[in-house]
XYZ file of C-alpha atoms in Angstrom:
160
model
C 14.054 31.198 -70.054
C 11.439 30.571 -73.072
C 8.669 30.338 -70.524
C 9.951 33.674 -68.516
C 10.302 35.418 -72.100
C 6.586 34.257 -72.973
C 5.203 35.467 -69.687
C 6.793 38.954 -70.093
C 5.203 38.968 -73.556
C 1.978 38.243 -72.600
C 1.800 40.361 -69.605
C 2.997 43.382 -71.542
C 0.340 42.768 -74.301
C -2.246 42.808 -71.619
C -0.914 45.641 -69.123
C 0.193 47.954 -71.961
C -2.008 47.270 -75.369
C -5.167 46.810 -72.659
C -5.603 50.405 -71.662
C -4.816 51.539 -74.921
C -7.589 49.655 -76.323
C -9.895 50.688 -74.012
C -8.967 54.101 -73.348
C -8.915 54.892 -77.352
C -12.378 53.216 -77.345
C -14.035 55.761 -74.880
C -12.393 58.771 -76.204
C -14.828 59.580 -78.916
C -17.893 59.225 -76.638
C -15.960 61.442 -74.246
C -15.341 64.409 -76.532
C -18.977 64.097 -77.930
C -19.958 64.252 -73.945
C -17.727 67.275 -73.569
C -19.176 69.041 -76.266
C -22.739 68.319 -75.305
C -22.226 69.933 -71.603
C -19.275 72.462 -72.223
C -20.048 74.179 -68.758
C -19.015 70.626 -67.173
C -15.123 70.956 -66.526
C -15.328 67.025 -66.124
C -15.705 66.187 -69.568
C -12.398 68.122 -71.113
C -10.751 66.724 -67.849
C -11.735 63.061 -69.128
C -10.929 63.867 -72.699
C -7.529 64.602 -71.529
C -6.825 61.759 -69.285
C -8.211 59.279 -71.885
C -5.390 60.658 -74.449
C -2.667 60.551 -71.700
C -3.401 57.018 -70.838
C -3.548 56.260 -74.823
C 0.023 58.196 -75.312
C 1.562 56.685 -71.997
C 0.791 53.334 -73.301
C 1.586 53.342 -76.471
C 5.464 54.021 -75.355
C 5.276 51.150 -72.802
C 3.653 48.842 -75.531
C 7.175 48.805 -77.565
C 7.628 45.837 -74.718
C 5.404 43.775 -76.218
C 6.947 43.332 -80.252
C 10.355 43.076 -78.046
C 9.467 40.520 -75.756
C 7.668 38.940 -78.611
C 10.830 38.788 -80.663
C 12.810 37.280 -78.072
C 10.024 34.653 -77.593
C 10.021 33.382 -80.833
C 13.855 33.237 -81.304
C 13.890 31.116 -78.440
C 11.077 29.036 -79.782
C 12.521 28.805 -83.026
C 9.644 30.120 -84.922
C 10.879 33.598 -86.537
C 9.997 32.119 -90.107
C 6.494 30.800 -89.535
C 3.936 32.516 -91.387
C 1.371 32.938 -88.465
C 4.379 35.206 -86.737
C 5.055 36.879 -89.704
C 1.551 37.906 -90.248
C 1.468 38.851 -86.747
C 4.523 41.080 -86.878
C 3.128 42.861 -90.284
C -0.312 43.606 -88.521
C 1.131 44.714 -85.074
C 3.250 47.171 -87.314
C 0.197 48.063 -88.985
C -1.657 48.726 -85.466
C 1.394 50.640 -84.449
C 1.116 52.920 -87.524
C -2.849 53.280 -87.248
C -2.359 54.161 -83.256
C 0.692 56.590 -84.243
C -0.601 57.727 -87.394
C -4.115 58.229 -87.329
C -5.769 57.939 -83.910
C -3.276 59.794 -81.688
C -2.654 62.680 -83.845
C -6.511 63.495 -84.038
C -6.907 63.181 -80.135
C -4.188 65.592 -79.968
C -6.225 67.776 -82.500
C -9.118 67.391 -80.401
C -7.661 68.235 -77.178
C -6.156 71.554 -78.825
C -9.589 72.595 -79.878
C -11.093 71.568 -76.790
C -8.093 73.894 -75.225
C -8.596 76.505 -77.509
C -12.243 77.196 -77.404
C -13.541 75.192 -74.523
C -15.257 72.941 -77.460
C -13.890 71.524 -80.820
C -13.571 73.859 -83.139
C -16.170 74.882 -85.601
C -20.003 73.700 -85.782
C -21.094 70.819 -83.378
C -21.208 68.836 -86.484
C -17.335 69.113 -86.627
C -17.009 67.443 -83.361
C -19.280 64.458 -84.427
C -17.413 63.916 -87.351
C -14.103 64.062 -85.824
C -15.504 61.783 -83.127
C -16.541 59.561 -85.669
C -13.266 59.254 -87.222
C -11.740 58.398 -84.180
C -13.963 55.831 -83.142
C -13.606 54.372 -86.660
C -9.746 54.297 -86.460
C -9.452 52.829 -83.424
C -11.942 50.114 -84.490
C -9.505 49.314 -86.879
C -6.713 49.351 -84.218
C -8.508 47.199 -81.854
C -9.595 44.667 -84.501
C -5.886 44.637 -85.883
C -5.000 43.691 -82.243
C -7.454 41.345 -81.777
C -6.089 39.709 -85.123
C -3.200 39.567 -83.679
C -4.107 37.632 -80.508
C -6.324 35.144 -82.072
C -3.073 34.377 -84.329
C -0.927 34.219 -81.182
C -3.217 31.733 -79.649
C -4.065 29.487 -82.406
C -0.770 29.809 -84.355
C -2.226 28.078 -87.639
C 0.497 25.585 -89.217
C 2.495 25.851 -86.247
C 4.425 22.494 -85.183
C 5.406 23.606 -81.460
C 2.007 22.573 -80.404
C -1.081 24.956 -79.393
């Protein structure tokens, strides 16, 4: 059963978190392109699609910690420092995504829908896209750190 749970955990991480990290990373540049070419209907459509990917896959990604807890319990490593650190970083990544990235993406979409371009002077769109890029970078860095901890498992006695 442990191997099955581990397979579900790894596949869920790849299938659910991968698209969020890629789409969220592409979002700021897509916003800048949409603002630079307001007559091109593909710009806002791309931005909407990237946001939808982030939003939907963020919900699906809930399978990752659930399957992770089941795997950790099966492996008897729930008290391991590397796992506790990974859990904390995963929670922080969820807060960054749900509290910083997705709301700013939604605000950007609202501005694109309302005015066919982000509200305010072009510098506003640039500042928003830079903020999104920064928050997305933090989110991606947190997930990269969790991935490394899951692979290396410092101090683990279960073999790596």
